Coordinates of C-alpha atoms in Angstrom, one line a residue:
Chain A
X60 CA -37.7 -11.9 6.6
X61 CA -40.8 -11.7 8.1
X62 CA -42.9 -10.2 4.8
X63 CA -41.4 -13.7 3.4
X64 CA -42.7 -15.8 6.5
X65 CA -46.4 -13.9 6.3
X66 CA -46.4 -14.8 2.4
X67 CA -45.3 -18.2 2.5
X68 CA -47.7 -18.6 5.5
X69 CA -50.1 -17.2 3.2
X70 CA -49.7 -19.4 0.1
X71 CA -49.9 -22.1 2.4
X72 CA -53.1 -21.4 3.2
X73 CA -54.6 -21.1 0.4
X74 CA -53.2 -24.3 -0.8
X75 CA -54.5 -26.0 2.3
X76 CA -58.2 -25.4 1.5
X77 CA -58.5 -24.7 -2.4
X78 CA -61.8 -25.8 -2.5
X79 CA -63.1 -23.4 0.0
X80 CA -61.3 -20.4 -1.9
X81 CA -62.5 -21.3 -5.3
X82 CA -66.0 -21.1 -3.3
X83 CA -64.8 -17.8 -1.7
X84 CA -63.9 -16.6 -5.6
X85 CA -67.0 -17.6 -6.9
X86 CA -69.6 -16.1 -4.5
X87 CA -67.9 -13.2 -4.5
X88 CA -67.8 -12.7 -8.3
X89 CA -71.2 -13.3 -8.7
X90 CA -72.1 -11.1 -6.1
X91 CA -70.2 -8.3 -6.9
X92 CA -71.1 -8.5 -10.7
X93 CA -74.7 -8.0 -9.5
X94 CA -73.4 -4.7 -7.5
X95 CA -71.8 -4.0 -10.5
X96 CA -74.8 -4.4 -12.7
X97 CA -76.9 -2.7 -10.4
X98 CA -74.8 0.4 -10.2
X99 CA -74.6 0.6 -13.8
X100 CA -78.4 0.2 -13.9
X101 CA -79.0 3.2 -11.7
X102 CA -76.6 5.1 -13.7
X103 CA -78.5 4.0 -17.1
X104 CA -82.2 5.2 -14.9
X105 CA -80.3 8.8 -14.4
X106 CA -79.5 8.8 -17.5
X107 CA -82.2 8.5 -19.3
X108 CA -84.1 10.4 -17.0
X109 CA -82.3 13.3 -17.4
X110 CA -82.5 12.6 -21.1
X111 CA -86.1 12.6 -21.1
X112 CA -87.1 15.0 -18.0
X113 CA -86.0 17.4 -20.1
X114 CA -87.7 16.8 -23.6
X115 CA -91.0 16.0 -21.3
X116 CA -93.3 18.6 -22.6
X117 CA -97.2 19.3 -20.5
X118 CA -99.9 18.6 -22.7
X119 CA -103.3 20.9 -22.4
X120 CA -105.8 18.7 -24.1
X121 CA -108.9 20.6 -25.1
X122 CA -112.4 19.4 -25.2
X123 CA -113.9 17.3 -28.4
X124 CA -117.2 16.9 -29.6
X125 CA -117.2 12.9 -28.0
X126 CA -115.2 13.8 -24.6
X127 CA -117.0 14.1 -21.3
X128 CA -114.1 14.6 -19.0
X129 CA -112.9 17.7 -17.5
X130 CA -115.5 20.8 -17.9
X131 CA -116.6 19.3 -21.8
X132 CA -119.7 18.3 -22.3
X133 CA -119.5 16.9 -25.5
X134 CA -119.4 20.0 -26.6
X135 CA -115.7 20.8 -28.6
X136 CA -113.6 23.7 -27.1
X137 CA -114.8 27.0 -29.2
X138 CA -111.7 29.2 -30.4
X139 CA -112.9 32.2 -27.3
X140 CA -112.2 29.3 -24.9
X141 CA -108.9 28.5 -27.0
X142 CA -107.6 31.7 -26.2
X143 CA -108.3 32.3 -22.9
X144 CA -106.4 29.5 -22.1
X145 CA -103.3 31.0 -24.6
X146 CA -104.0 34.2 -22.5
X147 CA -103.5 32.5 -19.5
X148 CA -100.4 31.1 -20.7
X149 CA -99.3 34.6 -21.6
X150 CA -100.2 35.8 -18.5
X151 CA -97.1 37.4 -15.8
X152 CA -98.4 34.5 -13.0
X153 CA -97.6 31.4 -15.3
X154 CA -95.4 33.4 -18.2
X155 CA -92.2 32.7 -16.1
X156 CA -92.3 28.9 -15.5
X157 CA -92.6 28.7 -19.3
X158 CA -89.8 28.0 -21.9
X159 CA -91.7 27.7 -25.2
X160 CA -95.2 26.5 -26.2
X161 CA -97.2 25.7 -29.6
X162 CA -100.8 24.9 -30.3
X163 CA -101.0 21.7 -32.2
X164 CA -104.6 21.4 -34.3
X165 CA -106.6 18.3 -35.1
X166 CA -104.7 18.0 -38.6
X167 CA -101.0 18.5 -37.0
X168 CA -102.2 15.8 -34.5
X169 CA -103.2 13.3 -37.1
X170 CA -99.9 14.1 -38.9
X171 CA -98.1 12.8 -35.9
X172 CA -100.2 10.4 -34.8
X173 CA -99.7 8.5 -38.3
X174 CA -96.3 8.9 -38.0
X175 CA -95.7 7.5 -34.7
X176 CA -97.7 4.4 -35.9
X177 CA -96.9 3.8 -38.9
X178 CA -97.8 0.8 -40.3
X179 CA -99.8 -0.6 -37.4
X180 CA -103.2 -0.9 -37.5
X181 CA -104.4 1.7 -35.4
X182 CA -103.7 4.5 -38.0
X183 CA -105.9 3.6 -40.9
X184 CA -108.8 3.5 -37.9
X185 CA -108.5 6.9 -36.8
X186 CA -109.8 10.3 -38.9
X187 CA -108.4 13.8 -38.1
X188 CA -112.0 14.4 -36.5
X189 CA -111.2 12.2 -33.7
X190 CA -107.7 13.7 -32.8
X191 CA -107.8 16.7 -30.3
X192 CA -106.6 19.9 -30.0
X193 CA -103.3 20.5 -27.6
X194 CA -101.4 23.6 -26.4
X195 CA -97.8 21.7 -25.7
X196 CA -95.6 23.4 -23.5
X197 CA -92.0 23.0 -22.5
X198 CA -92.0 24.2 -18.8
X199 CA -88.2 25.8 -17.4
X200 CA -88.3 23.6 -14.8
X201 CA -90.1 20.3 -15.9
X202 CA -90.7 19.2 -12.0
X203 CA -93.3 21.8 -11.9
X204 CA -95.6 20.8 -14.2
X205 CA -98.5 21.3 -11.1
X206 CA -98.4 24.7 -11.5
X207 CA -100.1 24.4 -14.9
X208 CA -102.7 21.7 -14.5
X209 CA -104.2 24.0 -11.3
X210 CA -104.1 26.8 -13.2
X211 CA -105.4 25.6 -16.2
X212 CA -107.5 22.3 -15.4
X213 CA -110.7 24.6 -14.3
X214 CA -110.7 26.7 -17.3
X215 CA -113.9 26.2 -19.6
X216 CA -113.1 23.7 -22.7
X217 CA -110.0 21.8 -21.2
X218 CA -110.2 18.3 -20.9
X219 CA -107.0 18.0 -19.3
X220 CA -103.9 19.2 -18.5
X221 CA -101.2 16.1 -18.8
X222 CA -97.5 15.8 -17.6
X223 CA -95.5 13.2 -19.9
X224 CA -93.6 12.6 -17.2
X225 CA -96.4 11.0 -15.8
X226 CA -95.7 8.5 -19.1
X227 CA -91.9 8.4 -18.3
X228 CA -92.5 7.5 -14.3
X229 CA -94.1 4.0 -14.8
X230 CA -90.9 2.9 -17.3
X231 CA -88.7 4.4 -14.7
X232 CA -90.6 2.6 -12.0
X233 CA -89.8 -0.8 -14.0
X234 CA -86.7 0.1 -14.5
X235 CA -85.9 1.2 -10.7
X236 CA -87.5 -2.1 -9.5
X237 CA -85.3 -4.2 -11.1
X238 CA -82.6 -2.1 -10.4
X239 CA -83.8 -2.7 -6.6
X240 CA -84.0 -6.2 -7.2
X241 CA -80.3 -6.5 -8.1
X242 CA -79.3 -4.7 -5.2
X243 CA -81.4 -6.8 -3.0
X244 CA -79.8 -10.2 -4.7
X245 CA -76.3 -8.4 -4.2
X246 CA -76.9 -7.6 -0.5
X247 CA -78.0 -11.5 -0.1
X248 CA -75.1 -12.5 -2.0
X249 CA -72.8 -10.1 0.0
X250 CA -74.0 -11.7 3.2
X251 CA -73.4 -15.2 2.0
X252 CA -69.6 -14.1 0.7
X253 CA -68.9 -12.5 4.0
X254 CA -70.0 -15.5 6.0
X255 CA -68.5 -18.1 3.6
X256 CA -65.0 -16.0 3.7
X257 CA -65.3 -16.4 7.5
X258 CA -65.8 -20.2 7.5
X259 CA -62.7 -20.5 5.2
X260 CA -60.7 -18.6 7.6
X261 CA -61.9 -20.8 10.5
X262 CA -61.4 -23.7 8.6
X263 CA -57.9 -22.4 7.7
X264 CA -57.1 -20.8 11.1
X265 CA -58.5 -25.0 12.2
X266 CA -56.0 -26.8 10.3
X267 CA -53.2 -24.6 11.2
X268 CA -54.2 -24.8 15.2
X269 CA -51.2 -25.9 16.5
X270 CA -48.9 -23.0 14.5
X271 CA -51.2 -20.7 16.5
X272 CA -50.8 -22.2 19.4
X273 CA -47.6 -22.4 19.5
X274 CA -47.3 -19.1 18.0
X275 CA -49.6 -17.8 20.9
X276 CA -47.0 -19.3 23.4
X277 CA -44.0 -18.3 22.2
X278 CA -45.6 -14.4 21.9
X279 CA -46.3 -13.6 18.8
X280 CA -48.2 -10.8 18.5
X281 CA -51.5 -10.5 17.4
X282 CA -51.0 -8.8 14.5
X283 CA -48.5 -11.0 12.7
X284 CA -50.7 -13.9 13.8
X285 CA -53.8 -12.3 12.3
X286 CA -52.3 -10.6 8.8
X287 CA -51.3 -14.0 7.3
X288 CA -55.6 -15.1 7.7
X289 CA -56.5 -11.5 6.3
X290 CA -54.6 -11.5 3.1
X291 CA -55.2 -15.0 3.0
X292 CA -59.5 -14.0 2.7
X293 CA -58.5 -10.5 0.5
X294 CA -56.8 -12.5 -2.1
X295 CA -59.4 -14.8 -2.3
X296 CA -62.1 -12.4 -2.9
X297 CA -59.8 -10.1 -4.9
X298 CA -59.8 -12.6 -7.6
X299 CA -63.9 -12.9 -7.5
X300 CA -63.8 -9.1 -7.9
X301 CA -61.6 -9.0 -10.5
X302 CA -63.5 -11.8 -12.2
X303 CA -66.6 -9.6 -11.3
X304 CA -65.4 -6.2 -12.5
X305 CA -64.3 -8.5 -16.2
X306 CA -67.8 -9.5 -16.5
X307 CA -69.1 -6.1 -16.3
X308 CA -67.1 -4.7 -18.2
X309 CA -68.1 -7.2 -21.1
X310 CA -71.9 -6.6 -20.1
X311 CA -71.4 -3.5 -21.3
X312 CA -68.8 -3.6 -23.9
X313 CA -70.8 -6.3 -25.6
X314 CA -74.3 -6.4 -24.7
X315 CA -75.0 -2.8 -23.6
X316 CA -72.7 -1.7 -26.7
X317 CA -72.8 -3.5 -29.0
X318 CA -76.3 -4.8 -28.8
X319 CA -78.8 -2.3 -27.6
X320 CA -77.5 0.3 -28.8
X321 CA -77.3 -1.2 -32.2
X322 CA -81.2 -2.4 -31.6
X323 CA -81.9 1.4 -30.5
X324 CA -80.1 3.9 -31.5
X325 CA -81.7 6.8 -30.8
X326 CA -81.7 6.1 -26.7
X327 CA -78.4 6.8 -25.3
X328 CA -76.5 3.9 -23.0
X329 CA -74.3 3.4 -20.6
X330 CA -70.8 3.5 -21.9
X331 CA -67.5 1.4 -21.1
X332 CA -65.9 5.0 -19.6
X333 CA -69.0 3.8 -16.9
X334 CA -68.0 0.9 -16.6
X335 CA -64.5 1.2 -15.8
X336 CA -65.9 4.1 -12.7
X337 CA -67.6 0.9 -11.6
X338 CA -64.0 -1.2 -11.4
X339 CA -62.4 0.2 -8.3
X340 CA -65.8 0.3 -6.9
X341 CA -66.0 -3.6 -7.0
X342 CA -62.1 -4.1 -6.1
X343 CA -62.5 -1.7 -3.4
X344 CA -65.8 -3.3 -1.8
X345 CA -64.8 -7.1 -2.6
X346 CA -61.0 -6.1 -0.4
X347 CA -63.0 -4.7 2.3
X348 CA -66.0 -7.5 2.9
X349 CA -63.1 -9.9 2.8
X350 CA -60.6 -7.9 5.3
X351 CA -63.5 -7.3 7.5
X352 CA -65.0 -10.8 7.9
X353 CA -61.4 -12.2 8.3
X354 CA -60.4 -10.1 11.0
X355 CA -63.9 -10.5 12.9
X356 CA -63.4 -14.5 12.1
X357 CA -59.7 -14.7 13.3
X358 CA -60.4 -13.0 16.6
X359 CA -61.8 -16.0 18.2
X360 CA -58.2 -17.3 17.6
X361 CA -57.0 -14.4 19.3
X362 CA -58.1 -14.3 22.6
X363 CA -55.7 -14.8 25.3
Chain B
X207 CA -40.2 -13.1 40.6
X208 CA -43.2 -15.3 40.3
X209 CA -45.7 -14.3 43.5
X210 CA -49.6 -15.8 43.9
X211 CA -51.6 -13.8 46.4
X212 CA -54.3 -15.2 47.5
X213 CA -55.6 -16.6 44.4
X214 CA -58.4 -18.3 43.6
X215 CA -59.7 -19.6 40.4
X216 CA -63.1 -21.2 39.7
X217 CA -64.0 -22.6 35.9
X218 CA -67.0 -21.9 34.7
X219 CA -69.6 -24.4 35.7
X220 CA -68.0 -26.1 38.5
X221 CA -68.3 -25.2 42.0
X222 CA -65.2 -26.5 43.5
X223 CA -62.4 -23.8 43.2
X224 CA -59.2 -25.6 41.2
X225 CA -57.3 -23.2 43.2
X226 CA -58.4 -22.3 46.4
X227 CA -56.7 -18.6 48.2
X228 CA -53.5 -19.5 47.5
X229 CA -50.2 -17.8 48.2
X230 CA -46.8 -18.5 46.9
X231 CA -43.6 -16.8 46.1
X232 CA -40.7 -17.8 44.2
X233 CA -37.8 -16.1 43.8
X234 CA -35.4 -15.8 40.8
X235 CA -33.1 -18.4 40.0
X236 CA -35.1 -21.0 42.1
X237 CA -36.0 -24.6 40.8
X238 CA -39.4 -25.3 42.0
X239 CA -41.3 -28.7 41.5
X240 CA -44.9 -28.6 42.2
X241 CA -46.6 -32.3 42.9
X242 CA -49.8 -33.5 43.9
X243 CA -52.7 -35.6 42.1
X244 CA -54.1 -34.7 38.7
X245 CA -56.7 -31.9 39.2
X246 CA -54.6 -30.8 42.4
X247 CA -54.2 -27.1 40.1
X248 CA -50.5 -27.6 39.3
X249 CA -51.3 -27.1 35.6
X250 CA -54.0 -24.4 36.1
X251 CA -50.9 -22.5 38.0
X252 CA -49.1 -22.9 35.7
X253 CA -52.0 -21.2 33.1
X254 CA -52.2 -18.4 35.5
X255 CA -48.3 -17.8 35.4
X256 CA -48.6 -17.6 31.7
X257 CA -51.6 -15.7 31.4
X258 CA -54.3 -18.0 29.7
X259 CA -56.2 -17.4 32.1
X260 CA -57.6 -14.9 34.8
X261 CA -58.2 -15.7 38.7
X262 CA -60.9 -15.2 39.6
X263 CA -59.6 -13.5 42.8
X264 CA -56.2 -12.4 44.2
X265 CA -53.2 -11.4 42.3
X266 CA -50.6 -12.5 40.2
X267 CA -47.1 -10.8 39.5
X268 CA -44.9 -12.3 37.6
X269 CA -41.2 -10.1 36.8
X270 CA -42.8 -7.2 38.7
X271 CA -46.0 -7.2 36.2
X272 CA -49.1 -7.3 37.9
X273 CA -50.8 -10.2 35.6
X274 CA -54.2 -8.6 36.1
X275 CA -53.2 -4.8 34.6
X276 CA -51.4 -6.3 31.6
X277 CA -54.0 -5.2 28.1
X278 CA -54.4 -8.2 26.3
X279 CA -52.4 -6.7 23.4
X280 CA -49.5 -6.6 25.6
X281 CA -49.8 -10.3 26.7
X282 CA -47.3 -11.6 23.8
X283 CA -44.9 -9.2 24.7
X284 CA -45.1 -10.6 28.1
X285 CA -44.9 -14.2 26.9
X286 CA -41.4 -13.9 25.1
X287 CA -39.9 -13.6 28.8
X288 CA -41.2 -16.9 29.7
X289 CA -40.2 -20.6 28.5
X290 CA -42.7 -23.4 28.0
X291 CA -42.2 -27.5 28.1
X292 CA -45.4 -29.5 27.6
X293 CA -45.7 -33.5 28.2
X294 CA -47.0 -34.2 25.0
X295 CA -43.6 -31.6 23.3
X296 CA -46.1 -29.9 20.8
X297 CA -43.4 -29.7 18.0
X298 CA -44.3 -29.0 14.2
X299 CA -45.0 -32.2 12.6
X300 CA -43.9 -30.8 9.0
X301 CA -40.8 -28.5 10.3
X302 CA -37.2 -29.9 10.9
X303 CA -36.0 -29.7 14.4
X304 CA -34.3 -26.3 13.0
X305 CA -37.1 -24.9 11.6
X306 CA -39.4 -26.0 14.9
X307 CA -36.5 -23.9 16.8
X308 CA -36.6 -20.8 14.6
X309 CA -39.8 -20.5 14.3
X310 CA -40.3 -19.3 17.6
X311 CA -37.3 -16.6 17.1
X312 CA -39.0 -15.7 13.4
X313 CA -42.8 -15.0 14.7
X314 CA -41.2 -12.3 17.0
X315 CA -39.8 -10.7 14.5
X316 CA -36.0 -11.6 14.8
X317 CA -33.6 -11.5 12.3
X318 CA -32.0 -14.1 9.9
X319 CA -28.6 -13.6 11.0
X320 CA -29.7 -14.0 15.0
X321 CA -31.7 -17.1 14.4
X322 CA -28.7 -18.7 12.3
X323 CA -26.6 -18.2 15.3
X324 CA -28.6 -18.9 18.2
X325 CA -30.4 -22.1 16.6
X326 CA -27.2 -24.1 16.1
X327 CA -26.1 -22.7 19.9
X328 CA -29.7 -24.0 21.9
X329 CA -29.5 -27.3 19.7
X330 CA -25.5 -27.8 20.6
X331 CA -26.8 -26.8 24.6
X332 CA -29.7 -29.4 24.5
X333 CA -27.6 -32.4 23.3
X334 CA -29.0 -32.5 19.9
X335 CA -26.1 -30.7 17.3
X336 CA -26.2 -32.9 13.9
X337 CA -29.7 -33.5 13.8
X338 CA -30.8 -30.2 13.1
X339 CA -32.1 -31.2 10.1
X340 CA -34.5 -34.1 10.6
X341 CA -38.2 -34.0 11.4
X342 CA -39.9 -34.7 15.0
X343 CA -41.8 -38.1 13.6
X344 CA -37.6 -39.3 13.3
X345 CA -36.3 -38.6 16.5
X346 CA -36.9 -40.5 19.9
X347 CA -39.8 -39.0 22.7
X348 CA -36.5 -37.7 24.8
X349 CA -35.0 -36.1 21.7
X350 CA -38.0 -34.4 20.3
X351 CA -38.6 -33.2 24.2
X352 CA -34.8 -32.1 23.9
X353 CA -36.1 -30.7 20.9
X354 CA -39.2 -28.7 22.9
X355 CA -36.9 -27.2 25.4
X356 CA -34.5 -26.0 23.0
X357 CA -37.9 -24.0 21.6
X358 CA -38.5 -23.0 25.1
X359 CA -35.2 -21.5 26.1
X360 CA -33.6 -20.3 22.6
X361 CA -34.8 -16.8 23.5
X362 CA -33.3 -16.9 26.8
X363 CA -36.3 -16.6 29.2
X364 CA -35.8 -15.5 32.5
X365 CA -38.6 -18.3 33.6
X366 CA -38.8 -21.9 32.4
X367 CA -42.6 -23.7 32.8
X368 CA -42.5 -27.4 32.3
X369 CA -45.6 -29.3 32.8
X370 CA -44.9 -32.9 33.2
X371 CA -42.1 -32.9 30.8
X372 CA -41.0 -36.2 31.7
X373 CA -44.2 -37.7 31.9
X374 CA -44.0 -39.4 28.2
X375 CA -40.3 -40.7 28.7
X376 CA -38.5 -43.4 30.9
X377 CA -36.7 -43.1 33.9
X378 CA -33.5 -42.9 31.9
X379 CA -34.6 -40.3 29.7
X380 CA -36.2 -38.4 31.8
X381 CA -32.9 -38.1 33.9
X382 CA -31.1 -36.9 30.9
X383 CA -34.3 -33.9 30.5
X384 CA -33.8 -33.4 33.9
X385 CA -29.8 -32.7 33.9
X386 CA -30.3 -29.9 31.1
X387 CA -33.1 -28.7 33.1
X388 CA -30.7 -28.4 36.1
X389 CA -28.3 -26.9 33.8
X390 CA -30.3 -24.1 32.0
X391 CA -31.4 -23.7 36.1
X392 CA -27.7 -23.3 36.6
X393 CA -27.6 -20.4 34.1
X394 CA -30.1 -18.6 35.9
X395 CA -33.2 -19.2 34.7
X396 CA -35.8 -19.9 37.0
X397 CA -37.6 -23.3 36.7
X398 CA -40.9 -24.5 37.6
X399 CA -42.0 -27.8 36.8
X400 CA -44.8 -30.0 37.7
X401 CA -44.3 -33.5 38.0
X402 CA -46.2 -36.7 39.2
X403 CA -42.7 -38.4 38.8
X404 CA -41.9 -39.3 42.6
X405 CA -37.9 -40.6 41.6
X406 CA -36.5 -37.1 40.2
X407 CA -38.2 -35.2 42.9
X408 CA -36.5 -37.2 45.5
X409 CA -33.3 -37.2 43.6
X410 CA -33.0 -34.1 43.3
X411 CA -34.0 -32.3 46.5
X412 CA -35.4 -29.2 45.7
X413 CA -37.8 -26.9 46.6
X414 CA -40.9 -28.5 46.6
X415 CA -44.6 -27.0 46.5
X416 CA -47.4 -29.9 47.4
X417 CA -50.8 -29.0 46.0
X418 CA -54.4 -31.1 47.5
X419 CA -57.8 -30.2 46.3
X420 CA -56.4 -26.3 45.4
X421 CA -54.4 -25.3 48.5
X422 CA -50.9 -25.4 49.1
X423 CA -50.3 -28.1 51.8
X424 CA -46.6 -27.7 51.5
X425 CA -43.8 -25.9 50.5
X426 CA -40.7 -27.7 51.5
X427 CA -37.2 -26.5 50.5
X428 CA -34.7 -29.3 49.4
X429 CA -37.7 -32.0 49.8
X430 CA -39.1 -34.8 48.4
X431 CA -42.5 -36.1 46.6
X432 CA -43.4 -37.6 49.5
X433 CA -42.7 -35.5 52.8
X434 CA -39.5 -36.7 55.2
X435 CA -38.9 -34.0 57.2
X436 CA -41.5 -32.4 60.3
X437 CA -44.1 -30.4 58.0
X438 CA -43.9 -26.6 58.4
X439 CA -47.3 -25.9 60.3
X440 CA -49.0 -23.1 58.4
X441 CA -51.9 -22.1 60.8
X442 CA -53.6 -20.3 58.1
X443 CA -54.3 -23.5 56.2
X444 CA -56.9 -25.8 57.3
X445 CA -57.3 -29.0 54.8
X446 CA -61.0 -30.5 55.4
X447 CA -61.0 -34.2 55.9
X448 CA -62.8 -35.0 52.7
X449 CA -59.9 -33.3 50.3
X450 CA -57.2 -35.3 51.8
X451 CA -56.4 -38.6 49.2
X452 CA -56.2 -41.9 50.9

């Protein structure tokens, strides 16, 4: 009896102001597909990171005959200095922190080098002469790569000791910022949804002024004034996150999958199994911004 | 039943108290009109009984509850023992005169089977059996206040409020709204009504509370609007010149 009056009471308000709920829908699907997005950019960040962290190796670049950096002086690294720095590497204070490690000469380097740019210009410019020599070595932990380029950077014929990670940070940067930047617009949006589901529930609570009342007199309690207002603003913005959590899942099931991943295949993605972690997230927060700002919104109604 | 003391109650932003230390008691099954001018306080005691608002000093019991220790949670809970009759009836525009009726028995929660029982009974009581099913907009200002007390009492309130419920209606009509407010006195509930309407209060020689400027300047049992017999003296109240209407 009553579950019937709060629903009818319920559909009635959402009739009354349609326009302002098809607002309340739309904000909040666009603003929880940017949550959305933005999770499922952080995930693709860790992701990859982890990905890459791992295959991140430390290179220890020695000196050539053109390099004036480091301890060379133009001077290229003789084979003594070569393996003193292979001893060091070998030695019980660094020995532990390393997984694996190979020397990479100027003709291996000029190998890879013209394989990585194959075809571009670049490669028919360089000579073996001009690559350099590199000790590349996968550290056990790859966060400790500091540990190497102290002991190593002051050793006589190294030009320098370099973490690719160094490489990887500055894409992840990128990457993190706009991942920030989607956040930041979702929090904006967020606000705006939360405020603009509290002026619908006004405006509805408004029209429907002299129901309260009268339901005020008679003593109906505040609870079974309030509930009709709250669903009234949950299904509203239940819809936008259901919209929401339909739009990322085709991000990802059709842009993420089926186009960069098809564009680069080696890199791995974020996957629909994601995406669907991401659902209940956006149900979840969508049902709680709306039950939140309609209760706080209805309370002015309340007072007695 | 219904026991002021020493209230006072200033608004916000006015200096002139609307009521002003006032005392009062009425007991159950009493039918109490309360006159004076507009902005005498009849309505803001009236407020007060029903808890809308606070004093601002003094306290209020109504049905042995100390108004100012009831949680607002509890306040609805209190309402459902009291009855309320406005001038203007306040009746849903888009609900039947059934529906209007129910209403109030549905938003506390009662069930089908008591609403389809007592509706038909408080409609039959009021005068207004056979129109149960037309709207507000189609019935006369007498009927839809018929209408409006039927709301009030179909939970059977111990305490009927009725501010100026005849005001709207002629002196016909508002003698018919004030025999079923005699009547559903009769039954027991006690009525408080106040009224600028100087014909029924002389009719019907009641107990009569007389409010100037916010003090009680008489309470007269079996009086009329304008005082007949020797005026209690009340020592305690002193009325300064200036609050006296010409």
């Amino acid at each position: 009896m009553r579950l019937a009056l709060v629903l009818s009471e319920v559909g009635q308000g959402l009739r009354r102001n349609l326009s302002m709920v098809v607002s309340v829908v739309l904000v909040t699907f666009i603003s929880l597909t940017f949550v959305g997005t933005a999770i499922l950019l952080q995930a693709q960040i860790t992701q990859m990171k982890s990905y890459w962290y791992d295959r991140a190796q430390v290179a220890v670049y020695f000196c050539t005959d053109f390099s004036t950096v480091g301890t060379c002086d133009q001077q290229a690294a003789t084979p003594e200095q070569i393996a003193a720095v292979e001893a060091q590497l070998e030695s019980p204070t660094l020995a532990p922190f390393i997984d694996a490690y190979y020397f990479e000469d100027k003709q291996q380097a000029f190998e890879n080098f013209q394989a990585q740019f194959e075809g571009n210009a670049i490669a028919s410019l360089v000579t073996p002469e001009l690559m350099t020599e590199a000790y590349w070595v996968n550290l056990v932990d790859p966060t400790q790569s500091q540990i190497l380029a102290d002991a190593l950077r002051g050793l006589a014929g190294v030009e320098s000791v370099v973490d690719q990670r160094s490489y990887l940070d500055q894409i992840f940067d990128i990457l993190n910022a706009s991942s920030f930047t989607a956040i930041g617009i979702a929090a904006l949006m967020l606000v705006a949804a939360a405020l603009l589901i509290a002026t619908t529930i006004r405006l509805s609570a408004f029209s429907r002024r002299r129901e309260l009342g009268i339901m005020r007199l008679v003593g109906a309690s505040n609870r079974f004034i309030q509930t009709p207002f709250v669903i009234e603003g949950v299904v509203a913005a239940l819809l936008g996150s259901i919209l929401a959590a339909g739009a990322v899942v085709a991000i990802v099931q059709f842009f993420v999958q089926g186009y960069l991943s098809e564009t680069l295949p080696q890199t791995s993605f974020v996957g629909l199994d994601d995406a669907l972690l991401v659902v209940p997230v956006l149900l979840g927060v969508g049902a709680l911004l709306a039950a939140v700002s309609a209760n706080v919104a209805i309370t002015r109604y309340l007072r007695v | 039943m219904i026991r002021f003391d020493e209230v006072t109650k200033v608004y916000r932003g006015t200096a002139k108290p609307a009521l002003n230390n006032v005392s009062l008691e009425v007991l159950s099954g009493e039918f109490v009109f309360m006159v004076g001018a507009s902005g005498s306080g009849k309505s803001s005691m009236l407020r007060l009984v029903l808890k809308e608002d606070r004093p601002s000093s003094g306290s209020i019991h109504v049905l042995g509850q100390d108004l100012n220790r009831i949680s607002s949670r509890k306040v609805p809970y209190f309402r459902r023992n009291l009855g309320v009759v406005f001038q203007d009836f306040r009746l849903l525009p888009n609900k039947t005169v059934f529906a209007n009726v129910a209403f109030t028995l549905q938003v506390i929660g009662k069930s089908k089977g008591f609403i389809h029982e007592a509706v038909p009974d408080v409609l039959a009581m009021v005068g207004l059996d056979g129109k149960a099913e037309r709207f507000p907009h189609e019935l006369s200002g007498g009927e839809q206040q018929r209408v409006a007390i039927a709301r009030a009492v179909v939970n059977k309130p111990s305490i009927l409020l009725a501010d100026e419920p005849t005001g709207n209606l002629d002196p016909t009509t508002s003698m018919g709204i004030m025999t079923l407010l005699e009547r559903i006195n009769a039954n027991g509930t006690t009525v408080i009504m106040a009224t600028h309407d100087a014909g029924i209060v002389d009719r019907l020689q009641r107990r009569v509370v007389e409010l100037v400027g916010g003090r009680v300047v008489r309470d007269e049992r079996g009086g009329g609007y304008v005082t007949q017999a020797v005026p209690q003296v009340r020592p305690d109240i002193v009325i300064p010149a200036a609050e006296i209407p010409r």
